[in-house]
Structure formats: C-alpha cells, structure tokens
mmCIF file of C-alpha atoms in Angstrom:
data_model
loop_
_atom_site.group_PDB
_atom_site.id
_atom_site.type_symbol
_atom_site.label_atom_id
_atom_site.label_comp_id
_atom_site.label_asym_id
_atom_site.label_seq_id
_atom_site.Cartn_x
_atom_site.Cartn_y
_atom_site.Cartn_z
ATOM 1 C CA MET A 1 -8.369 7.609 -9.892
ATOM 2 C CA GLY A 2 -6.123 8.145 -6.576
ATOM 3 C CA ILE A 3 -5.237 5.051 -4.153
ATOM 4 C CA VAL A 4 -6.505 3.994 -0.563
ATOM 5 C CA ARG A 5 -4.440 4.566 2.236
ATOM 6 C CA LEU A 6 -4.078 3.766 5.604
ATOM 7 C CA SER A 7 -1.819 5.804 7.584
ATOM 8 C CA ILE A 8 -2.152 5.028 11.628
ATOM 9 C CA SER A 9 -0.341 5.073 14.826
ATOM 10 C CA MET A 10 0.350 2.013 16.391
ATOM 11 C CA SER A 11 2.546 0.934 19.973
ATOM 12 C CA LEU A 12 5.648 -1.724 20.182
ATOM 13 C CA ASP A 13 3.007 -4.166 20.992
ATOM 14 C CA GLY A 14 0.391 -4.182 17.987
ATOM 15 C CA TYR A 15 -2.032 -1.534 19.480
ATOM 16 C CA VAL A 16 -3.715 1.274 17.650
ATOM 17 C CA ALA A 17 -5.615 2.129 21.049
ATOM 18 C CA GLY A 18 -5.215 1.558 24.852
ATOM 19 C CA PRO A 19 -7.761 -0.457 26.621
ATOM 20 C CA ASP A 20 -11.447 1.327 27.918
ATOM 21 C CA GLN A 21 -11.706 3.676 25.468
ATOM 22 C CA GLY A 22 -14.919 5.840 26.132
ATOM 23 C CA LEU A 23 -15.407 9.757 26.577
ATOM 24 C CA GLU A 24 -13.191 10.293 28.945
ATOM 25 C CA GLN A 25 -10.361 8.736 27.384
ATOM 26 C CA PRO A 26 -11.515 8.241 23.670
ATOM 27 C CA LEU A 27 -8.345 6.461 22.710
ATOM 28 C CA GLY A 28 -8.201 4.040 25.389
ATOM 29 C CA ALA A 29 -5.661 4.517 28.890
ATOM 30 C CA GLY A 30 -2.390 5.322 27.565
ATOM 31 C CA GLY A 31 -3.495 5.827 23.765
ATOM 32 C CA GLU A 32 -2.597 9.355 23.497
ATOM 33 C CA LYS A 33 0.975 8.286 23.608
ATOM 34 C CA LEU A 34 0.847 7.131 20.150
ATOM 35 C CA HIS A 35 0.269 10.150 18.690
ATOM 36 C CA GLU A 36 2.438 12.243 20.438
ATOM 37 C CA TRP A 37 5.198 12.434 17.774
ATOM 38 C CA ALA A 38 2.389 14.097 15.453
ATOM 39 C CA VAL A 39 0.605 16.406 17.963
ATOM 40 C CA ALA A 40 4.511 17.625 18.860
ATOM 41 C CA THR A 41 4.353 18.816 14.404
ATOM 42 C CA ARG A 42 4.242 22.207 12.738
ATOM 43 C CA THR A 43 1.844 20.535 10.586
ATOM 44 C CA PHE A 44 -0.298 19.621 13.220
ATOM 45 C CA ARG A 45 0.034 22.557 15.075
ATOM 46 C CA ALA A 46 -1.232 24.567 11.994
ATOM 47 C CA LEU A 47 -3.942 22.476 11.249
ATOM 48 C CA HIS A 48 -5.282 22.713 14.633
ATOM 49 C CA GLY A 49 -4.839 26.843 14.230
ATOM 50 C CA GLY A 50 -1.822 26.568 16.508
ATOM 51 C CA GLU A 51 1.872 28.118 15.773
ATOM 52 C CA GLY A 52 4.989 26.817 16.149
ATOM 53 C CA GLY A 53 5.908 23.048 16.587
ATOM 54 C CA GLU A 54 8.787 20.704 15.506
ATOM 55 C CA THR A 55 10.092 20.008 11.858
ATOM 56 C CA GLY A 56 12.194 16.768 10.064
ATOM 57 C CA VAL A 57 10.991 13.221 9.720
ATOM 58 C CA ASP A 58 7.688 13.313 11.790
ATOM 59 C CA ASP A 59 6.622 16.917 10.396
ATOM 60 C CA GLU A 60 7.076 15.537 6.486
ATOM 61 C CA ARG A 61 5.095 12.568 7.499
ATOM 62 C CA ALA A 62 2.505 14.556 9.024
ATOM 63 C CA ALA A 63 2.357 16.622 6.293
ATOM 64 C CA ALA A 64 2.090 13.448 3.905
ATOM 65 C CA ILE A 65 -0.773 12.280 5.901
ATOM 66 C CA LEU A 66 -2.916 15.096 5.004
ATOM 67 C CA GLY A 67 -1.557 15.737 1.343
ATOM 68 C CA GLY A 68 -3.371 14.755 -1.423
ATOM 69 C CA VAL A 69 -6.440 13.111 0.562
ATOM 70 C CA GLY A 70 -10.123 13.805 -1.309
ATOM 71 C CA ALA A 71 -12.190 11.663 1.070
ATOM 72 C CA THR A 72 -11.950 9.659 4.552
ATOM 73 C CA ILE A 73 -13.596 6.930 5.901
ATOM 74 C CA MET A 74 -14.117 5.664 9.507
ATOM 75 C CA GLY A 75 -15.895 3.409 11.508
ATOM 76 C CA ARG A 76 -18.646 4.954 13.980
ATOM 77 C CA ASN A 77 -16.763 3.896 17.100
ATOM 78 C CA MET A 78 -13.927 6.551 15.529
ATOM 79 C CA PHE A 79 -16.747 9.061 15.094
ATOM 80 C CA GLY A 80 -18.036 8.620 18.744
ATOM 81 C CA PRO A 81 -18.859 6.117 21.300
ATOM 82 C CA VAL A 82 -22.607 6.125 20.941
ATOM 83 C CA ARG A 83 -23.892 2.608 19.991
ATOM 84 C CA GLY A 84 -27.443 1.957 18.872
ATOM 85 C CA PRO A 85 -30.022 4.138 16.909
ATOM 86 C CA TRP A 86 -28.910 7.821 16.940
ATOM 87 C CA ALA A 87 -30.284 9.500 19.933
ATOM 88 C CA GLU A 88 -31.359 13.227 20.858
ATOM 89 C CA PRO A 89 -28.653 15.334 21.329
ATOM 90 C CA ALA A 90 -26.914 13.942 18.001
ATOM 91 C CA TRP A 91 -23.732 13.231 18.851
ATOM 92 C CA SER A 92 -21.511 15.442 16.096
ATOM 93 C CA GLY A 93 -18.031 14.059 16.548
ATOM 94 C CA TRP A 94 -15.002 14.740 18.505
ATOM 95 C CA TRP A 95 -13.825 17.646 16.820
ATOM 96 C CA GLY A 96 -16.006 20.656 17.780
ATOM 97 C CA ASP A 97 -16.985 23.175 14.702
ATOM 98 C CA GLU A 98 -13.720 22.735 12.680
ATOM 99 C CA PRO A 99 -13.125 18.971 12.337
ATOM 100 C CA PRO A 100 -9.590 18.856 10.703
ATOM 101 C CA TYR A 101 -11.341 16.569 7.720
ATOM 102 C CA ARG A 102 -11.951 19.685 5.655
ATOM 103 C CA SER A 103 -13.484 17.247 3.010
ATOM 104 C CA PRO A 104 -15.796 14.317 2.473
ATOM 105 C CA VAL A 105 -15.904 11.787 5.671
ATOM 106 C CA PHE A 106 -17.995 8.131 5.515
ATOM 107 C CA VAL A 107 -18.719 7.374 8.289
ATOM 108 C CA LEU A 108 -19.859 3.198 8.337
ATOM 109 C CA THR A 109 -22.895 2.286 11.015
ATOM 110 C CA HIS A 110 -25.865 0.325 10.738
ATOM 111 C CA HIS A 111 -28.189 2.904 11.798
ATOM 112 C CA PRO A 112 -29.127 5.605 9.380
ATOM 113 C CA ARG A 113 -28.785 9.593 9.836
ATOM 114 C CA ALA A 114 -28.539 12.602 7.421
ATOM 115 C CA PRO A 115 -25.165 13.729 6.756
ATOM 116 C CA LEU A 116 -23.716 15.986 9.258
ATOM 117 C CA THR A 117 -22.075 19.433 7.530
ATOM 118 C CA LEU A 118 -19.485 20.842 10.353
ATOM 119 C CA GLY A 119 -17.394 24.052 8.956
ATOM 120 C CA ARG A 120 -15.706 22.261 5.907
ATOM 121 C CA THR A 121 -16.138 18.841 6.726
ATOM 122 C CA THR A 122 -19.641 17.310 5.758
ATOM 123 C CA PHE A 123 -19.676 13.404 7.417
ATOM 124 C CA HIS A 124 -22.392 10.929 5.456
ATOM 125 C CA PHE A 125 -23.328 7.867 7.393
ATOM 126 C CA VAL A 126 -23.096 4.547 5.287
ATOM 127 C CA THR A 127 -25.260 1.701 6.664
ATOM 128 C CA ASP A 128 -24.613 -0.683 3.573
ATOM 129 C CA GLY A 129 -20.949 -1.561 4.158
ATOM 130 C CA ILE A 130 -17.598 -1.201 3.496
ATOM 131 C CA GLU A 131 -17.230 -1.595 -0.166
ATOM 132 C CA ALA A 132 -20.766 0.525 -0.808
ATOM 133 C CA ALA A 133 -19.088 3.681 1.470
ATOM 134 C CA LEU A 134 -15.787 2.753 -0.373
ATOM 135 C CA GLU A 135 -17.320 3.682 -3.723
ATOM 136 C CA ARG A 136 -18.912 6.784 -2.344
ATOM 137 C CA ALA A 137 -15.536 8.056 -1.072
ATOM 138 C CA ARG A 138 -13.579 7.063 -4.366
ATOM 139 C CA ALA A 139 -16.573 9.208 -6.010
ATOM 140 C CA ALA A 140 -16.078 12.355 -4.071
ATOM 141 C CA ALA A 141 -12.276 12.349 -3.599
ATOM 142 C CA GLY A 142 -12.179 12.130 -7.640
ATOM 143 C CA ASP A 143 -8.017 11.840 -8.499
ATOM 144 C CA ALA A 144 -7.456 12.339 -5.025
ATOM 145 C CA ASP A 145 -6.789 9.594 -2.776
ATOM 146 C CA VAL A 146 -8.772 8.088 0.217
ATOM 147 C CA SER A 147 -7.807 7.401 3.393
ATOM 148 C CA ILE A 148 -8.945 4.872 5.722
ATOM 149 C CA GLY A 149 -9.169 7.177 9.077
ATOM 150 C CA GLY A 150 -10.128 3.967 11.610
ATOM 151 C CA GLY A 151 -10.386 2.804 14.307
ATOM 152 C CA ALA A 152 -9.161 -0.768 14.011
ATOM 153 C CA ALA A 153 -11.898 -2.523 12.888
ATOM 154 C CA THR A 154 -12.541 -0.681 10.313
ATOM 155 C CA ALA A 155 -9.003 -0.767 8.818
ATOM 156 C CA ARG A 156 -8.908 -4.650 9.379
ATOM 157 C CA GLN A 157 -11.752 -4.911 7.166
ATOM 158 C CA TYR A 158 -10.474 -2.885 4.179
ATOM 159 C CA LEU A 159 -6.925 -4.595 4.831
ATOM 160 C CA ARG A 160 -8.771 -8.088 4.993
ATOM 161 C CA ALA A 161 -10.491 -7.522 2.098
ATOM 162 C CA GLY A 162 -7.793 -6.297 -0.166
ATOM 163 C CA LEU A 163 -8.879 -2.774 -0.856
ATOM 164 C CA VAL A 164 -5.822 -0.589 0.590
ATOM 165 C CA ASP A 165 -2.731 0.347 -1.460
ATOM 166 C CA GLU A 166 -0.805 1.572 0.833
ATOM 167 C CA VAL A 167 -0.046 1.769 4.690
ATOM 168 C CA GLU A 168 1.948 3.400 6.655
ATOM 169 C CA LEU A 169 2.666 2.424 10.277
ATOM 170 C CA HIS A 170 3.743 5.227 12.637
ATOM 171 C CA VAL A 171 5.219 2.868 15.427
ATOM 172 C CA ALA A 172 5.653 5.012 18.846
ATOM 173 C CA PRO A 173 8.245 3.347 21.199
ATOM 174 C CA VAL A 174 5.057 2.823 23.795
ATOM 175 C CA LEU A 175 3.798 -0.378 25.243
ATOM 176 C CA LEU A 176 0.124 -0.478 26.071
ATOM 177 C CA GLY A 177 -0.103 -4.095 27.205
ATOM 178 C CA ALA A 178 -3.742 -4.556 25.918
ATOM 179 C CA GLY A 179 -6.415 -2.617 23.687
ATOM 180 C CA GLU A 180 -7.616 -2.651 20.059
ATOM 181 C CA ARG A 181 -4.952 -4.813 17.504
ATOM 182 C CA LEU A 182 -4.170 -3.726 14.407
ATOM 183 C CA LEU A 183 -2.505 -6.661 12.763
ATOM 184 C CA GLU A 184 -4.438 -9.679 13.061
ATOM 185 C CA ASP A 185 -7.006 -12.042 11.346
ATOM 186 C CA LEU A 186 -6.387 -10.250 8.286
ATOM 187 C CA GLY A 187 -6.244 -13.245 5.721
ATOM 188 C CA ASP A 188 -4.928 -12.860 2.518
ATOM 189 C CA GLY A 189 -5.836 -9.803 2.061
ATOM 190 C CA ALA A 190 -2.844 -7.681 3.253
ATOM 191 C CA ARG A 191 -0.277 -10.226 1.785
ATOM 192 C CA ASP A 192 0.941 -8.582 -1.139
ATOM 193 C CA LEU A 193 1.337 -5.282 0.537
ATOM 194 C CA GLU A 194 5.339 -5.146 0.929
ATOM 195 C CA ALA A 195 8.283 -2.929 2.272
ATOM 196 C CA ALA A 196 8.218 0.372 0.532
ATOM 197 C CA GLY A 197 10.195 2.406 3.085
ATOM 198 C CA ILE A 198 10.901 3.424 6.748
ATOM 199 C CA VAL A 199 12.407 6.628 8.076
ATOM 200 C CA SER A 200 12.619 7.337 11.977
ATOM 201 C CA SER A 201 12.972 9.733 14.794
ATOM 202 C CA PRO A 202 13.186 9.546 18.481
ATOM 203 C CA ALA A 203 9.169 9.630 18.835
ATOM 204 C CA ALA A 204 8.318 7.145 15.890
ATOM 205 C CA ALA A 205 9.239 4.863 13.379
ATOM 206 C CA HIS A 206 7.540 5.375 9.898
ATOM 207 C CA VAL A 207 6.972 2.133 7.952
ATOM 208 C CA ARG A 208 5.448 2.263 4.423
ATOM 209 C CA LEU A 209 3.879 -0.710 2.760
ATOM 210 C CA ALA A 210 2.711 -0.952 -0.882
ATOM 211 C CA ARG A 211 0.757 -3.004 -3.344
ATOM 212 C CA GLY A 212 3.217 -4.459 -5.486
ATOM 213 C CA ALA A 213 6.048 -2.588 -3.906
ATOM 214 C CA ALA A 214 9.126 -4.421 -4.900
#
C-alpha cells in the first residue's frame, strides 16, 4: 500500500490561496503567483500539452508530485465554486475535457452526485466524510499513493486527523496578506511530521515533512 501525501504551494505568510476566490479568480487575488514555479517547468507544460519549460529543482519536484499517485482527494471548493445542491447545467470542474489527474478523484461534498468522467479522470462525489473518502481512494490506488489535492480546509482536516504520511510545502517568495491559511488549528494530528528534506530555487523552497522521518 502506498502512502497518503499532501503537496501544496504556500506563500511566505502562510496562505495557500488569496482572498476573494471565485469564478474570475479561482485561486483568489494573487493566488496564481503561488504556482508560478510549477507552471514554468517542463513537466507542467508537457502535462497540459505544451512544449519546452524549465528543468532543474522545480521540474524535479513537479515530476515527483505527479509520480506514483493512484488516486486524489479534494474538497468541493477545489472542484468548483458552486454551493448547495448540484444544479443544471452541472459544474464539471476547472480543467476542461481532459483534467490533469488521469486517475480517480474523490470529491468531498454534502450533496450526492453521480460520478463524472472526463477523459481519463473520473470524479466520485463522497458524502460520508474524510475517512470514507480515504478508504475509497486507497482501494482505487492499490499500491500507489493517495494525494490530498486541497484546498486548505480539506488539507487541514486530514492533517488534524493524523491521516497524512508526508507533506511537501512549496513556499513561494510571495506575500498575500490574506486568504486561506493551511497551518492552523491542526491539533495533535501533525505533530509527528518531521523534517525530511529541503531543496530550493529562486522560485520556491520545497520543504518535505514525513511521519517518523528522524
């Protein structure tokens, strides 16, 4: 069985999304800056059908994020900005006809919905909590890893419950001043995550924490 891992970009002041998230700016005001390190890489461009891109530390970390993942868990806010019961036309995510996941994705929600298949990705909508979603994701992933895709509230729930084995924070040299924080109200669930490595480039510092790393 693989591990449960969280990989997420964060500002220097601790935000993983800026304020005022919505259709026009899904990552909030200034939130795109958190991901500039990844967007510039060869791995990211190849994933989205492009060419070129930078190699080096950032590209290595981008490839590591994608490698070995057999299923992903995300919150409804990451899937889309809609709230309440699903309405027609049903929201189908930010990613178009070929989302970048290409393996099962389990979306936490309070409102039932039939699975949605787009290209090589099927989204399953889970209404019975984080542990049920993780059980289904592990079954789907087999020997591969489960990725906690975000957003901040979903990531905090899994960290607080002590269900994440490895965290990689991609700290961008950006100050957002407001938005969605990641590292707060974690209780005891994250206390045994210990430093397991750090590499950096001018675009980001990549800090890895793992359970029982020492």
